[in-house]
Tab-separated table of C-alpha atoms in Angstrom:
chain	number	residue	atom	x	y	z
Q	221	UNK	CA	31.459	-21.402	-11.787
Q	222	UNK	CA	28.458	-19.751	-10.108
Q	223	UNK	CA	25.792	-21.947	-8.532
Q	224	UNK	CA	23.157	-19.435	-9.567
Q	225	UNK	CA	21.966	-18.423	-13.056
Q	226	UNK	CA	23.005	-15.074	-14.438
Q	227	UNK	CA	20.531	-14.670	-17.277
Q	228	UNK	CA	20.187	-11.305	-18.941
Q	229	UNK	CA	17.212	-9.063	-18.254
Q	230	UNK	CA	16.084	-5.680	-19.525
Q	231	UNK	CA	14.091	-2.881	-17.902
Q	232	UNK	CA	12.418	-0.640	-20.476
Q	233	UNK	CA	10.607	2.577	-19.515
Q	234	UNK	CA	7.803	4.156	-21.517
Q	235	UNK	CA	9.929	7.259	-22.201
Q	236	UNK	CA	12.484	5.124	-24.054
Q	237	UNK	CA	14.983	4.637	-21.227
Q	238	UNK	CA	16.481	1.126	-21.276
Q	239	UNK	CA	18.782	-0.508	-18.720
Q	240	UNK	CA	20.323	-3.980	-18.681
Q	241	UNK	CA	20.818	-6.280	-15.717
Q	242	UNK	CA	20.477	-9.844	-14.464
Q	243	UNK	CA	17.243	-11.792	-14.155
Q	244	UNK	CA	16.017	-12.741	-10.686
Q	245	UNK	CA	12.924	-14.685	-9.731
Q	246	UNK	CA	10.846	-16.193	-12.516
Q	247	UNK	CA	11.936	-15.928	-16.144
Q	248	UNK	CA	9.393	-13.954	-18.156
Q	249	UNK	CA	7.881	-10.537	-18.871
Q	250	UNK	CA	5.997	-8.239	-16.538
Q	251	UNK	CA	4.995	-4.587	-16.484
Q	252	UNK	CA	3.288	-1.831	-14.556
Q	253	UNK	CA	3.819	1.584	-13.042
Q	254	UNK	CA	7.442	2.016	-11.955
Q	255	UNK	CA	7.771	3.399	-8.428
Q	256	UNK	CA	10.440	3.317	-5.736
Q	257	UNK	CA	10.532	2.657	-1.993
Q	258	UNK	CA	13.157	4.181	0.297
Q	259	UNK	CA	12.896	1.637	3.138
Q	260	UNK	CA	16.143	0.019	4.291
Q	261	UNK	CA	14.426	-3.129	5.580
Q	262	UNK	CA	11.030	-4.790	5.242
Q	263	UNK	CA	11.250	-5.888	1.626
Q	264	UNK	CA	8.933	-8.848	2.223
Q	265	UNK	CA	6.252	-6.620	3.775
Q	266	UNK	CA	6.582	-4.282	0.795
Q	267	UNK	CA	6.358	-7.023	-1.831
Q	268	UNK	CA	3.183	-8.420	-0.189
Q	269	UNK	CA	1.455	-5.068	0.409
Q	270	UNK	CA	-1.790	-5.158	-1.652
Q	271	UNK	CA	-1.565	-1.402	-2.231
Q	272	UNK	CA	1.355	-2.114	-4.591
Q	273	UNK	CA	-0.664	-4.385	-6.871
Q	274	UNK	CA	0.049	-3.590	-10.514
Q	275	UNK	CA	3.287	-1.720	-9.784
Q	276	UNK	CA	6.939	-2.468	-10.406
Q	277	UNK	CA	8.770	-1.966	-7.124
Q	278	UNK	CA	12.254	-0.486	-7.182
Q	279	UNK	CA	14.085	-0.671	-3.848
Q	280	UNK	CA	16.476	2.234	-3.263
Q	281	UNK	CA	18.409	0.376	-0.553
Q	282	UNK	CA	21.098	-1.539	-2.497
Q	283	UNK	CA	21.209	-4.932	-0.715
Q	284	UNK	CA	17.962	-6.891	-0.926
Q	285	UNK	CA	17.445	-10.518	0.094
Q	286	UNK	CA	20.221	-10.855	2.671
Q	287	UNK	CA	17.879	-11.992	5.473
Q	288	UNK	CA	15.687	-14.269	3.355
Q	289	UNK	CA	11.932	-14.568	3.946
Q	290	UNK	CA	9.708	-15.729	6.784
Q	291	UNK	CA	5.948	-16.431	6.562
Q	292	UNK	CA	4.992	-14.149	9.474
Q	293	UNK	CA	6.309	-11.104	7.592
Q	294	UNK	CA	3.732	-11.416	4.785
Q	295	UNK	CA	1.114	-8.645	4.738
Q	296	UNK	CA	-1.121	-10.637	2.383
Q	297	UNK	CA	-1.577	-14.167	1.126
Q	298	UNK	CA	0.756	-13.690	-1.831
Q	299	UNK	CA	3.216	-11.296	-3.447
Q	300	UNK	CA	1.360	-8.262	-4.784
Q	301	UNK	CA	3.951	-6.249	-6.708
Q	302	UNK	CA	4.078	-6.812	-10.458
Q	303	UNK	CA	7.864	-6.989	-10.536
Q	304	UNK	CA	11.035	-6.086	-8.629
Q	305	UNK	CA	13.966	-3.831	-9.597
Q	306	UNK	CA	17.056	-4.166	-7.392
Q	307	UNK	CA	20.659	-2.960	-7.210
Q	308	UNK	CA	22.317	-5.931	-5.497
Q	309	UNK	CA	20.384	-9.169	-5.075
Q	310	UNK	CA	21.388	-11.630	-2.357
Q	311	UNK	CA	21.047	-15.188	-3.614
Q	312	UNK	CA	22.053	-16.478	-0.200
Q	313	UNK	CA	20.738	-15.330	3.172
Q	314	UNK	CA	21.695	-15.353	6.840
Q	315	UNK	CA	18.737	-15.556	9.229
Q	316	UNK	CA	17.939	-18.506	11.539
Q	317	UNK	CA	14.216	-17.635	11.421
Q	318	UNK	CA	13.963	-17.571	7.619
Q	319	UNK	CA	12.680	-20.570	5.686
Q	320	UNK	CA	13.536	-19.542	2.108
Q	321	UNK	CA	15.866	-17.381	0.085
Q	322	UNK	CA	14.339	-14.406	-1.714
Q	323	UNK	CA	15.009	-16.185	-5.020
Q	324	UNK	CA	12.972	-19.196	-3.887
Q	325	UNK	CA	10.274	-16.831	-2.594
Q	326	UNK	CA	10.106	-15.043	-5.954
Q	327	UNK	CA	9.964	-18.339	-7.829
Q	328	UNK	CA	7.201	-19.692	-5.580
Q	329	UNK	CA	5.212	-16.500	-6.224
Q	330	UNK	CA	6.107	-16.401	-9.939
Q	331	UNK	CA	7.574	-12.898	-9.683
Q	332	UNK	CA	9.780	-11.524	-12.465
Q	333	UNK	CA	12.635	-9.260	-11.386
Q	334	UNK	CA	15.863	-7.601	-12.445
Q	335	UNK	CA	19.018	-6.913	-10.445
Q	336	UNK	CA	22.355	-5.243	-11.108
Q	337	UNK	CA	20.868	-1.959	-12.291
Q	338	UNK	CA	21.737	1.581	-11.180
Q	339	UNK	CA	18.711	2.252	-8.995
Q	340	UNK	CA	20.036	5.639	-7.850
Q	341	UNK	CA	20.110	6.832	-11.437
Q	342	UNK	CA	16.610	5.495	-12.034
Q	343	UNK	CA	15.251	7.139	-8.886
Q	344	UNK	CA	16.656	10.497	-9.962
Q	345	UNK	CA	15.104	9.934	-13.389
Q	346	UNK	CA	11.651	9.186	-11.913
Q	347	UNK	CA	11.845	12.155	-9.529
Q	348	UNK	CA	12.554	14.438	-12.476
Q	349	UNK	CA	10.173	12.921	-15.033
Q	350	UNK	CA	7.442	11.521	-12.731
Q	351	UNK	CA	6.210	7.952	-12.360
Q	352	UNK	CA	5.743	6.090	-15.624
Q	353	UNK	CA	5.056	2.594	-16.878
Q	354	UNK	CA	7.835	0.117	-17.528
Q	355	UNK	CA	8.443	-3.500	-18.502
Q	356	UNK	CA	10.898	-6.077	-17.140
Q	357	UNK	CA	11.821	-8.967	-19.404
Q	358	UNK	CA	14.234	-11.890	-19.264
Q	359	UNK	CA	12.764	-13.682	-22.290
Q	360	UNK	CA	12.120	-10.976	-24.908
Q	361	UNK	CA	15.298	-8.875	-25.274
Q	362	UNK	CA	14.346	-6.601	-28.162
Q	363	UNK	CA	14.622	-3.080	-26.686
Q	364	UNK	CA	12.234	-1.399	-29.139
Q	365	UNK	CA	9.526	-3.997	-28.547
Q	366	UNK	CA	9.843	-3.653	-24.779
Q	367	UNK	CA	9.663	0.146	-24.858
Q	368	UNK	CA	6.494	-0.103	-26.952
Q	369	UNK	CA	5.038	-2.609	-24.491
Q	370	UNK	CA	5.702	-0.128	-21.684
Q	371	UNK	CA	3.980	2.638	-23.648
Q	372	UNK	CA	0.947	0.410	-24.226
Q	373	UNK	CA	0.617	-0.724	-20.595
Q	374	UNK	CA	-2.537	0.386	-18.757
Q	375	UNK	CA	-2.090	3.715	-16.995
Q	376	UNK	CA	-2.684	3.741	-13.211
Q	377	UNK	CA	-4.868	6.816	-13.457
Q	378	UNK	CA	-8.464	5.635	-13.818
Q	379	UNK	CA	-7.548	2.025	-12.988
Q	380	UNK	CA	-9.684	0.086	-10.473
Q	381	UNK	CA	-7.606	-2.602	-8.742
Q	382	UNK	CA	-9.101	-3.158	-5.295
Q	383	UNK	CA	-11.273	-6.006	-6.606
Q	384	UNK	CA	-8.065	-7.765	-7.727
Q	385	UNK	CA	-6.722	-8.042	-4.173
Q	386	UNK	CA	-9.785	-8.223	-1.897
Q	387	UNK	CA	-10.741	-11.488	-0.187
Q	388	UNK	CA	-13.338	-13.725	-1.844
Q	389	UNK	CA	-15.621	-14.062	1.178
Q	390	UNK	CA	-16.186	-12.338	4.512
Q	391	UNK	CA	-14.054	-13.417	7.449
Q	392	UNK	CA	-14.428	-12.888	11.200
Q	393	UNK	CA	-11.405	-12.258	13.412
Q	394	UNK	CA	-12.304	-12.381	17.100
Q	395	UNK	CA	-10.973	-10.074	19.777
Q	396	UNK	CA	-11.505	-10.382	23.507
Q	397	UNK	CA	-13.601	-7.214	23.856
Q	398	UNK	CA	-17.204	-6.302	23.096
Q	399	UNK	CA	-16.663	-3.996	20.112
Q	400	UNK	CA	-17.738	-5.126	16.645
Q	401	UNK	CA	-15.940	-3.546	13.710
Q	402	UNK	CA	-16.945	-3.792	10.042
Q	403	UNK	CA	-13.750	-3.613	7.961
Q	404	UNK	CA	-14.071	-3.188	4.196
Q	405	UNK	CA	-11.207	-4.965	2.456
Q	406	UNK	CA	-9.840	-3.021	-0.518
Q	407	UNK	CA	-6.455	-4.658	0.116
Q	408	UNK	CA	-6.257	-4.660	3.909
Q	409	UNK	CA	-2.851	-5.424	5.413
Q	410	UNK	CA	-2.544	-8.179	7.997
Q	411	UNK	CA	-0.968	-5.889	10.556
Q	412	UNK	CA	-4.008	-3.579	10.473
Q	413	UNK	CA	-6.179	-6.561	11.382
Q	414	UNK	CA	-3.714	-7.464	14.143
Q	415	UNK	CA	-3.805	-3.959	15.621
Q	416	UNK	CA	-7.580	-3.945	15.940
Q	417	UNK	CA	-7.738	-7.493	17.311
Q	418	UNK	CA	-5.037	-6.704	19.890
Q	419	UNK	CA	-7.251	-3.883	21.130
Q	420	UNK	CA	-10.171	-6.238	21.690
Q	421	UNK	CA	-12.164	-5.598	18.522
Q	422	UNK	CA	-13.957	-8.419	16.754
Q	423	UNK	CA	-13.661	-7.717	13.054
Q	424	UNK	CA	-15.909	-8.813	10.251
Q	425	UNK	CA	-13.796	-8.259	7.146
Q	426	UNK	CA	-15.932	-7.812	4.042
Q	427	UNK	CA	-14.870	-8.113	0.368
Q	428	UNK	CA	-14.769	-4.817	-1.526
Q	429	UNK	CA	-18.079	-5.317	-3.322
Q	430	UNK	CA	-20.089	-6.879	-0.500
Q	431	UNK	CA	-23.824	-6.089	-0.828
Q	432	UNK	CA	-24.885	-3.396	1.633
Q	433	UNK	CA	-27.522	-5.615	3.258
Q	434	UNK	CA	-24.842	-8.090	4.349
Q	435	UNK	CA	-22.822	-5.312	5.991
Q	436	UNK	CA	-25.947	-3.993	7.739
Q	437	UNK	CA	-26.626	-7.431	9.236
Q	438	UNK	CA	-23.318	-7.347	11.109
Q	439	UNK	CA	-24.628	-4.397	13.172
Q	440	UNK	CA	-21.158	-3.005	13.770
Q	441	UNK	CA	-20.095	-0.460	16.385
Q	442	UNK	CA	-17.825	1.199	13.837
Q	443	UNK	CA	-16.548	1.049	10.272
Q	444	UNK	CA	-13.046	0.811	8.859
Q	445	UNK	CA	-12.123	1.466	5.214
Q	446	UNK	CA	-8.796	-0.094	4.302
Q	447	UNK	CA	-5.808	0.652	2.144
Q	448	UNK	CA	-5.724	-0.656	-1.411
Q	449	UNK	CA	-4.330	-0.221	-4.937
Q	450	UNK	CA	-5.449	1.722	-7.986
Q	451	UNK	CA	-7.195	5.039	-8.549
Q	452	UNK	CA	-9.522	5.950	-5.650
Q	453	UNK	CA	-11.783	7.820	-8.055
Q	454	UNK	CA	-12.418	4.535	-9.892
Q	455	UNK	CA	-12.892	2.587	-6.646
Q	456	UNK	CA	-15.405	5.190	-5.481
Q	457	UNK	CA	-17.791	4.227	-8.297
Q	458	UNK	CA	-18.891	1.185	-6.288
Q	459	UNK	CA	-17.488	1.931	-2.805
Q	460	UNK	CA	-19.359	5.162	-2.194
Q	461	UNK	CA	-22.648	3.443	-1.348
Q	462	UNK	CA	-21.000	1.703	1.605
Q	463	UNK	CA	-19.192	4.855	2.754
Q	464	UNK	CA	-22.423	6.847	2.662
Q	465	UNK	CA	-24.250	4.143	4.609
Q	466	UNK	CA	-21.531	4.126	7.277
Q	467	UNK	CA	-21.839	7.905	7.589
Q	468	UNK	CA	-25.633	7.685	7.903
Q	469	UNK	CA	-25.407	5.372	10.932
Q	470	UNK	CA	-23.733	8.023	13.082
Q	471	UNK	CA	-21.177	5.437	14.189
Q	472	UNK	CA	-17.404	6.091	14.167
Q	473	UNK	CA	-15.482	5.668	10.903
Q	474	UNK	CA	-11.741	5.288	10.332
Q	475	UNK	CA	-9.891	5.133	7.014
Q	476	UNK	CA	-6.279	4.435	6.098
Q	477	UNK	CA	-4.689	5.289	2.717
Q	478	UNK	CA	-7.324	4.398	0.057
Q	479	UNK	CA	-9.947	4.441	2.823
Q	480	UNK	CA	-8.848	7.978	3.720
Q	481	UNK	CA	-9.247	9.039	0.097
Q	482	UNK	CA	-12.689	7.434	-0.231
Q	483	UNK	CA	-13.893	9.228	2.900
Q	484	UNK	CA	-12.627	12.515	1.473
Q	485	UNK	CA	-14.337	11.893	-1.864
Q	486	UNK	CA	-17.619	11.214	-0.050
Q	487	UNK	CA	-17.471	14.776	1.300
Q	488	UNK	CA	-16.763	16.319	-2.086
Q	489	UNK	CA	-13.021	16.641	-1.441
Q	490	UNK	CA	-10.945	15.916	-4.529
Q	491	UNK	CA	-8.195	13.273	-4.796
Q	492	UNK	CA	-5.527	13.644	-7.484
Q	493	UNK	CA	-2.629	11.656	-8.948
Q	494	UNK	CA	0.762	12.650	-7.552
Q	495	UNK	CA	3.814	13.402	-9.689
Q	496	UNK	CA	5.957	10.794	-7.915
Q	497	UNK	CA	4.094	9.568	-4.826
Q	498	UNK	CA	5.261	8.664	-1.326
Q	499	UNK	CA	6.710	5.211	-0.655
Q	500	UNK	CA	9.032	4.446	2.222
Q	501	UNK	CA	9.407	4.048	5.980
Q	502	UNK	CA	11.012	7.376	6.825
Q	503	UNK	CA	8.505	10.122	5.974
Q	504	UNK	CA	8.055	12.846	8.639
Q	505	UNK	CA	4.426	13.738	9.374
Q	506	UNK	CA	3.346	16.549	11.707
Q	507	UNK	CA	0.263	16.170	13.893
Q	508	UNK	CA	-1.203	19.680	13.797
Q	509	UNK	CA	-3.233	19.090	16.971
Q	510	UNK	CA	-0.299	18.086	19.182
Q	511	UNK	CA	2.603	19.652	17.289
Q	512	UNK	CA	4.458	16.336	17.426
Q	513	UNK	CA	6.243	14.780	14.453
Q	514	UNK	CA	5.790	11.105	13.580
Q	515	UNK	CA	8.104	8.998	11.443
Q	516	UNK	CA	5.708	7.223	9.105
Q	517	UNK	CA	5.510	4.473	6.539
Q	518	UNK	CA	3.841	5.612	3.325
Q	519	UNK	CA	2.615	4.007	0.140
Q	520	UNK	CA	0.401	6.131	-2.098
Q	521	UNK	CA	0.402	7.639	-5.556
Q	522	UNK	CA	-2.759	9.718	-5.025
Q	523	UNK	CA	-3.393	12.460	-2.466
Q	524	UNK	CA	-6.234	14.599	-1.138
Q	525	UNK	CA	-6.280	18.078	-2.698
Q	526	UNK	CA	-5.814	20.750	-0.036
Q	527	UNK	CA	-7.521	23.495	-2.057
Q	528	UNK	CA	-10.727	21.426	-2.209
Q	529	UNK	CA	-11.220	21.005	1.542
Q	530	UNK	CA	-14.188	23.118	2.655
Q	531	UNK	CA	-14.076	24.342	6.265
Q	532	UNK	CA	-17.518	22.906	6.984
Q	533	UNK	CA	-16.496	19.436	5.738
Q	534	UNK	CA	-13.185	18.535	7.339
Q	535	UNK	CA	-10.199	19.766	9.308
Q	536	UNK	CA	-6.616	18.974	8.308
Q	537	UNK	CA	-4.980	17.126	11.212
Q	538	UNK	CA	-1.695	15.886	9.718
Q	539	UNK	CA	0.658	17.144	7.003
Q	540	UNK	CA	3.743	15.731	5.311
Q	541	UNK	CA	6.814	17.781	6.263
Q	542	UNK	CA	8.623	16.924	3.030
Q	543	UNK	CA	6.109	18.484	0.652
Q	544	UNK	CA	3.171	19.754	2.725
Q	545	UNK	CA	0.643	17.272	1.328
Q	546	UNK	CA	-2.385	16.216	3.379
Q	547	UNK	CA	-1.796	13.221	5.672
Q	548	UNK	CA	-4.852	13.299	7.927
Q	549	UNK	CA	-8.420	14.612	8.156
Q	550	UNK	CA	-11.037	14.885	10.881
Q	551	UNK	CA	-14.555	15.103	9.510
Q	552	UNK	CA	-17.170	17.528	10.802
Q	553	UNK	CA	-20.440	15.969	9.617
Q	554	UNK	CA	-19.901	12.513	11.126
Q	555	UNK	CA	-17.676	10.987	13.862
Q	556	UNK	CA	-14.720	9.935	11.789
Q	557	UNK	CA	-11.116	10.596	10.874
Q	558	UNK	CA	-8.693	9.285	8.284
Q	559	UNK	CA	-4.968	8.949	7.716
Q	560	UNK	CA	-2.999	8.821	4.464
Q	561	UNK	CA	0.000	6.969	5.910
Q	562	UNK	CA	0.273	3.527	7.566
Q	563	UNK	CA	0.281	3.611	11.398
Q	564	UNK	CA	0.293	-0.206	11.578
Q	565	UNK	CA	3.750	-0.399	9.963
Q	566	UNK	CA	5.427	1.079	13.089
Q	567	UNK	CA	8.628	2.580	11.668
Q	568	UNK	CA	8.789	5.020	14.622
Q	569	UNK	CA	8.272	2.370	16.040
Q	570	UNK	CA	5.227	3.471	18.050
Q	571	UNK	CA	4.750	7.069	16.902
Q	572	UNK	CA	1.353	6.445	15.297
Q	573	UNK	CA	-0.117	3.623	17.411
Q	574	UNK	CA	-2.314	6.183	19.182
Q	575	UNK	CA	-4.530	6.362	16.086
Q	576	UNK	CA	-5.862	2.849	16.704
Q	577	UNK	CA	-6.369	3.680	20.387
Q	578	UNK	CA	-8.154	6.881	19.426
Q	579	UNK	CA	-10.578	5.045	17.147
Q	580	UNK	CA	-11.305	2.284	19.677
Q	581	UNK	CA	-12.030	4.947	22.310
Q	582	UNK	CA	-14.354	6.690	19.837
Q	583	UNK	CA	-16.261	3.433	19.255
Q	584	UNK	CA	-16.575	2.850	23.000
Q	585	UNK	CA	-17.887	6.375	23.436
Q	586	UNK	CA	-20.577	5.892	20.779
Q	587	UNK	CA	-21.507	2.310	21.670
């Protein structure tokens, strides 16, 4: 007899697709936008990435949980995904550094999941039909009810979520240099903070809706706009005041992911919902200035529209070699640049570390 429960669970998609599997994590119901990640490792970093808030995460690599969890691998203070969809769940783990199994980790974070499903089939389905909402349930097992719940779930387009994951109060992280950086937290990952601090920057990390006067008082040498979840067009409704202020100072500005999109929107460059999105640790990106290719980690469902980039506003610096989408911009009306992918995740492992160096050098130049 198994030492672990094997309760039934159902995954129901908004288009009527239903698959059955086994419940993992907390017993219950959860829902959100169903997306997939192609990374072979790093499941804990993925589950705690604030940019995934409100989404059901399907891992394409079949074996998940085999090396347990360890506190230092968290990118945020808690699990951020709405639910997990897995092919083969490891109830036991082998890792002398780990302190918990993934099941215990899910239970501690009250995460509902499903395992034992054909993730390859589901990935092909999403790639053909596009991302859609879904529901995971291990308590309600009526298929028709669950499909209707998925249909009724809030759509990601138009959804503002950064305020759900930002910190409650400003925090200072000290570096050993003389540069002061104002970082706006729309869901900032811990490793981004680490990269700046390791380069000597002292960061003041501000909540997403911090009053402008408080940011001005910090008298920063540069501004950073972080990654985060939800529709950037909705986030821009309150974030644009801060972006415009940062531009008006003439000081260097850097944006990653959502921050990249907000900087583009501030220059009248459109940002649109993608059919599937990019999520994984193996996406090739070409630096158009150097001609070099970087292996990047990506996590976004929205992208900057190439046909809306005016020559007097920005220059395209990076493109995705899989589909040609925009991965980087250098702005012409203020000293700033932005990146759609995640250089702090280091899948290359060091292909994109130069971006942090480049920004620190830009701050030193303008100080």
